[in-house]
Short mmCIF file of C-alpha atoms in Angstrom, two decimals:
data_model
loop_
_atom_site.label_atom_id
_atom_site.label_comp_id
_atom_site.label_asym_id
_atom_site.label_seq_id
_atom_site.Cartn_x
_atom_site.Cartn_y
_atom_site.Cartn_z
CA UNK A 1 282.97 -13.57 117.16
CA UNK A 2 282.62 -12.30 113.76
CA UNK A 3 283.49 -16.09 112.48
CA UNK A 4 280.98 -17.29 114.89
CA UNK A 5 278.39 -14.95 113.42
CA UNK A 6 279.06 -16.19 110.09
CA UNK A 7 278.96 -19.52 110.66
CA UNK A 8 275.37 -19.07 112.45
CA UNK A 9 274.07 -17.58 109.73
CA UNK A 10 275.17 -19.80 107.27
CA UNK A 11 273.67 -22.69 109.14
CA UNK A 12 270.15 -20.87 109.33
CA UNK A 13 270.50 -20.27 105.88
CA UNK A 14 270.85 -23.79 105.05
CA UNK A 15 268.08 -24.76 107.46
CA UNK A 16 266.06 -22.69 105.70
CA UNK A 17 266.96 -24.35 102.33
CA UNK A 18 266.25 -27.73 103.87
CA UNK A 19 262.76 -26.46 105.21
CA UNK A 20 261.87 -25.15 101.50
CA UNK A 21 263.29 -28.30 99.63
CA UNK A 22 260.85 -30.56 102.00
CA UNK A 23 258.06 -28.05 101.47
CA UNK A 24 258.29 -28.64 97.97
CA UNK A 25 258.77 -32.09 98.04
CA UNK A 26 255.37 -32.45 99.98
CA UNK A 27 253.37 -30.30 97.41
CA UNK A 28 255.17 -31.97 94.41
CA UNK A 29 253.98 -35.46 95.60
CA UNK A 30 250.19 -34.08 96.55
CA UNK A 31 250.05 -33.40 92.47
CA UNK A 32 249.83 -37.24 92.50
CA UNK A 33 246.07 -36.74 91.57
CA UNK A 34 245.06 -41.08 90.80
CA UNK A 35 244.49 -43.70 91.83
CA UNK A 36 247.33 -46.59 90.13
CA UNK A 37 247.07 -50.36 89.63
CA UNK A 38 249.33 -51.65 92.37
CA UNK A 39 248.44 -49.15 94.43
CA UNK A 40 247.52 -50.08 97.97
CA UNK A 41 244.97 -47.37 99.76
CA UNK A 42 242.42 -47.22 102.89
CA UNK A 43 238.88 -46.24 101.94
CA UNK A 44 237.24 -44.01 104.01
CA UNK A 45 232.92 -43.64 103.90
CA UNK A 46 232.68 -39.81 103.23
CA UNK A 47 229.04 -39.68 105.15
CA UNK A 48 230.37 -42.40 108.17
CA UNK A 49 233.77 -41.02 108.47
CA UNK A 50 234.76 -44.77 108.78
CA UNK A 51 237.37 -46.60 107.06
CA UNK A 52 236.72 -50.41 104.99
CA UNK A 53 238.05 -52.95 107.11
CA UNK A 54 238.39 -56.59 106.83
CA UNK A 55 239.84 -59.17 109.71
CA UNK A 56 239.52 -62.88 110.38
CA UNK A 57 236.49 -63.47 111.48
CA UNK A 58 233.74 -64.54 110.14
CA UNK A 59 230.08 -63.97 110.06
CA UNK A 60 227.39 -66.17 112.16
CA UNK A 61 225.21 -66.30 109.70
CA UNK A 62 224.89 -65.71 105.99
CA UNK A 63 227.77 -67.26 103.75
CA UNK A 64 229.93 -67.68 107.05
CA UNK A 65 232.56 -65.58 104.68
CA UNK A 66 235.27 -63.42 106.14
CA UNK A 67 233.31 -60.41 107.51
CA UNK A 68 233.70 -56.93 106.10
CA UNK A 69 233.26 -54.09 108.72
CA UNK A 70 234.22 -50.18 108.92
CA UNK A 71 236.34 -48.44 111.63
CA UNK A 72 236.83 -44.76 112.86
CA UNK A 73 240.96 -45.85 113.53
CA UNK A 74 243.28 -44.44 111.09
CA UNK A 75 246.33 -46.45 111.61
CA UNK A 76 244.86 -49.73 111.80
CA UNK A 77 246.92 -52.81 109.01
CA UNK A 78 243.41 -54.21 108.48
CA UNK A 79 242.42 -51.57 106.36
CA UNK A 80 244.64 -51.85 103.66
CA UNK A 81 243.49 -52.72 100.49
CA UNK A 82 245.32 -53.71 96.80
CA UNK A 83 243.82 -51.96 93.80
CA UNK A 84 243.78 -55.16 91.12
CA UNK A 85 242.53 -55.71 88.28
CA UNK A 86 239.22 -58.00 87.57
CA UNK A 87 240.63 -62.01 86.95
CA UNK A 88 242.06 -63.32 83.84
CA UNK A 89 243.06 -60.06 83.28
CA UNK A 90 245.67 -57.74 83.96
CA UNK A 91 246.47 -53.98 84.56
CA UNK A 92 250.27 -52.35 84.40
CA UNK A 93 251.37 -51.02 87.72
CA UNK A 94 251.40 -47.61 87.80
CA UNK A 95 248.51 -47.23 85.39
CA UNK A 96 246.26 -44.73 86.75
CA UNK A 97 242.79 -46.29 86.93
CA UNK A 98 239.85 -45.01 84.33
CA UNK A 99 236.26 -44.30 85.52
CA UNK A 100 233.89 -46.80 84.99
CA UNK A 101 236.89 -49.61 84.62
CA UNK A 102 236.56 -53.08 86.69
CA UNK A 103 238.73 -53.74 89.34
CA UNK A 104 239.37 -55.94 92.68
CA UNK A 105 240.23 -54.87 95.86
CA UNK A 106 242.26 -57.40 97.47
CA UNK A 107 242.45 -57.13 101.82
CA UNK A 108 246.31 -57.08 102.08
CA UNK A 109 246.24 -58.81 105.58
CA UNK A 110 244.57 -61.78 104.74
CA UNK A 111 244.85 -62.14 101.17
CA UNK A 112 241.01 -61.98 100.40
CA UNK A 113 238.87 -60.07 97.85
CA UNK A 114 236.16 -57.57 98.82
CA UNK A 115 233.16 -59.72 97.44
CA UNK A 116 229.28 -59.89 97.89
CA UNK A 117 226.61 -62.37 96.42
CA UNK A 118 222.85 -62.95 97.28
CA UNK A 119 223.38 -63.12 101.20
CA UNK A 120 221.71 -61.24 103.83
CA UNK A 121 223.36 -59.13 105.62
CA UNK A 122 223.17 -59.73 109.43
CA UNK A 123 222.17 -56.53 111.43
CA UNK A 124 220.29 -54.78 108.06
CA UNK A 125 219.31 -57.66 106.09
CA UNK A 126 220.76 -55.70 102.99
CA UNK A 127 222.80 -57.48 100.48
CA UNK A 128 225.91 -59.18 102.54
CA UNK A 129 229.43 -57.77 101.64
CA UNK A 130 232.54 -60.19 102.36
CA UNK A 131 236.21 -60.96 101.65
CA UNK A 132 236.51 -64.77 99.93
CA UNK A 133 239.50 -65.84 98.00
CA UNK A 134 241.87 -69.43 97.89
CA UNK A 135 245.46 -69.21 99.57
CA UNK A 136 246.80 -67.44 96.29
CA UNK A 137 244.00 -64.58 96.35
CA UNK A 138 241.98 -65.69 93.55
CA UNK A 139 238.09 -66.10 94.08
CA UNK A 140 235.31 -65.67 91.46
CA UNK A 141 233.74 -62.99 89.39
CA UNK A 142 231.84 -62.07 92.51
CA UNK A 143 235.24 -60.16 93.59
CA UNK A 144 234.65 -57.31 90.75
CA UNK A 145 233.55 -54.06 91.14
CA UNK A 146 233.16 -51.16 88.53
CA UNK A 147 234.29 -48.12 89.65
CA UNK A 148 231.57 -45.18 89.51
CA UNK A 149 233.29 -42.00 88.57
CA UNK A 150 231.94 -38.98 86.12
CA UNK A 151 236.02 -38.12 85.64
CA UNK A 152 238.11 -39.70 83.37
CA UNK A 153 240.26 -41.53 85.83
CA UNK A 154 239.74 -42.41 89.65
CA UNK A 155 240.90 -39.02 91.33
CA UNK A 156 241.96 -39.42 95.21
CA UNK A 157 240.88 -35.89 95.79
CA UNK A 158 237.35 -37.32 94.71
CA UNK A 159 234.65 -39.90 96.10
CA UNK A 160 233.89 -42.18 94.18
CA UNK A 161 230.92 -45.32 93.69
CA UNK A 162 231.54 -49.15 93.90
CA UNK A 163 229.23 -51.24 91.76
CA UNK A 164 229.43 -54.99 91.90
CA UNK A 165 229.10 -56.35 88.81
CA UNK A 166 227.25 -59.80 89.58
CA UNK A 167 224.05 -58.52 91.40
CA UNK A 168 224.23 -54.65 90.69
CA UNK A 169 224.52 -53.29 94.16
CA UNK A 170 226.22 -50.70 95.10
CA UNK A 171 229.24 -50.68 98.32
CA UNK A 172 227.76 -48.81 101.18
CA UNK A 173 227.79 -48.23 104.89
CA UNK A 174 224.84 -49.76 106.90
CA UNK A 175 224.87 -46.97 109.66
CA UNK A 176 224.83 -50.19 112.20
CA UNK A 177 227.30 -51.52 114.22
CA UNK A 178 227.98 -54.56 115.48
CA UNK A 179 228.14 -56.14 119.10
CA UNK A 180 231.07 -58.70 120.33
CA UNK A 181 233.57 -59.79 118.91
CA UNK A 182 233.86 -57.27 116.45
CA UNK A 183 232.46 -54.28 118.98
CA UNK A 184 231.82 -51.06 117.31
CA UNK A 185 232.68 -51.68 114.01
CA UNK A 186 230.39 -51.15 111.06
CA UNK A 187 227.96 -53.05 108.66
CA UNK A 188 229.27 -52.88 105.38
CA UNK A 189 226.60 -53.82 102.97
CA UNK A 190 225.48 -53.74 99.01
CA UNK A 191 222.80 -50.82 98.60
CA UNK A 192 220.91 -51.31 94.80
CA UNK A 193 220.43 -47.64 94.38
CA UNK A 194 223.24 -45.51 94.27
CA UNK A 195 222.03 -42.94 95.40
CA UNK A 196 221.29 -44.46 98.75
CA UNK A 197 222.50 -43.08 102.09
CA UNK A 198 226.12 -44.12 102.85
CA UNK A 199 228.03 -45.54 99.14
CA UNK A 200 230.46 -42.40 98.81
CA UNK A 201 233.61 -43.73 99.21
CA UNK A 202 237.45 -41.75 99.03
CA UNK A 203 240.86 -42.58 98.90
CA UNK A 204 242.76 -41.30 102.57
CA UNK A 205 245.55 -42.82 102.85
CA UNK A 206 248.07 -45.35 100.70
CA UNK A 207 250.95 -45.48 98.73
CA UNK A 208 250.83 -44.55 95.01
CA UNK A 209 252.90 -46.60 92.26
CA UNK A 210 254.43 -44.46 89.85
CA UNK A 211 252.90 -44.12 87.05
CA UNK A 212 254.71 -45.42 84.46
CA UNK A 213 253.56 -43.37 81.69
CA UNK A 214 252.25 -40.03 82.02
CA UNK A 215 249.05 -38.47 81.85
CA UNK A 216 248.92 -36.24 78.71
CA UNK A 217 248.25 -32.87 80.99
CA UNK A 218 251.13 -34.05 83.67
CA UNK A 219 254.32 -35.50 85.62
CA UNK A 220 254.47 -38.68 86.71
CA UNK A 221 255.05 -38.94 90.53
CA UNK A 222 255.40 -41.02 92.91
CA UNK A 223 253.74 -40.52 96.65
CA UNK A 224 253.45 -42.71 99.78
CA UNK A 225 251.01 -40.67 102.20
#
C-alpha cells in the first residue's frame, strides 16, 4: 500500500510538471508579438467581427475578378492569407514586418492577390476590392498595400490600416452583405479616408515563421495559433 501511495504521488507530481511545462510553452509562444514575411494569418474586421475571405467566384459585374467577401466562421481554409512582399522584390522569412512597409497578401486557396483598381463595387458602389493573379501568383502593382501602423513593426496584438498604393484607398468592410451564391458574406471594399467606418483590421489567427534574427528588445519564437 505504502508502494502504491508512492507511486500515485509520483505520477501526480509528474502530471503536474507536464501541466506547468505546457503552460509555459503557451505563454512563451504568445511573446511572439509580429507579424513575419512568410507568415500566413486570417484577418479579422475589428468593428464587423468578420474575417477577409476570398473563394472562386466571381463578381457579376465590375472587373468580373475573383470576389473578395468577409465571414463570421473561424475555421474556414478560405481565409488564409500569405504575408509577401510587393513584386520584384523580396522579404526574408521570418522578418518581422515594419510599419508603413509594402506588402501582398496572397489568398492561399486559390493562389490570388488581394487587389483593387477603379471598379465599382457592387452592393456600395465604393471602390471594388478583388483577388487577380496568373497560375504562379504574380499580378500587377495593383496587388500592393502599405501597411498603416504608428509602431515600429506590424504587432498582432494591434489593428492595423491597409492602404493600396495605386488609387489611395483604404481596405474596409462595406457593412453589406451579399445575396446568393455567396449568402451572408460581406462587401469588402476600398474606403479613401481612413478614418472611415469599418478599415481596422487584426491579425486572429495564423502561423508565425521564426524570426530569423531577433528583435533588439527580444527572443525569437516561433508560434502556430
Amino acid at each position: 500500500m505504502a508502494f502504491l501511495r508512492q507511486t500515485c504521488t509520483v505520477t501526480s507530481v509528474l502530471s503536474i510538471f507536464i501541466l506547468i511545462t505546457l503552460l509555459a510553452s503557451t505563454t512563451e509562444g504568445s511573446k511572439a508579438e509580429f507579424v513575419t514575411c512568410g507568415s500566413i494569418i486570417k484577418l479579422i474586421n475589428t468593428d464587423l467581427r468578420l474575417r477577409l475571405h476570398s473563394h472562386d467566384v466571381k463578381y457579376g459585374s465590375g472587373s468580373g475578378q475573383q470576389s473578395v467577401t468577409a465571414v463570421d466562421v473561424s475555421d474556414d481554409y478560405n481565409s488564409h492569407w500569405l504575408v509577401k512582399a510587393p513584386m520584384s522584390n523580396a522579404c526574408k522569412r521570418g522578418v518581422p514586418i515594419k510599419c508603413n512597409s509594402d506588402i501582398r497578401l496572397h489568398h492561399v486557396a486559390t493562389k490570388k492577390n488581394l487587389h483593387s483598381h477603379y471598379f465599382s463595387s457592387p452592393l456600395s458602389s465604393n471602390q471594388e476590392v478583388s483577388c487577380y493573379g496568373d497560375e504562379d501568383g504574380e499580378g500587377d502593382s495593383g496587388d500592393h498595400w502599405s501597411v498603416v501602423c504608428n509602431n515600429d513593426y506590424w504587432r498582432r496584438d494591434t489593428p492595423v490600416k491597409f492602404r493600396h498604393l495605386d488609387t489611395g484607398a483604404f481596405l474596409a468592410g462595406s457593412g453589406r452583405t451579399f445575396g446568393r451564391p455567396i449568402s451572408g458574406q460581406g462587401e469588402i471594399v476600398g474606403v479613401s479616408s481612413q478614418y472611415g467606418a469599418y478599415t481596422d483590421w487584426q491579425v486572429k489567427e495564423g502561423l508565425f515563421i521564426h524570426p530569423g534574427e531577433q528583435l533588439p528588445h527580444q527572443h525569437a519564437i516561433h508560434s502556430e495559433l
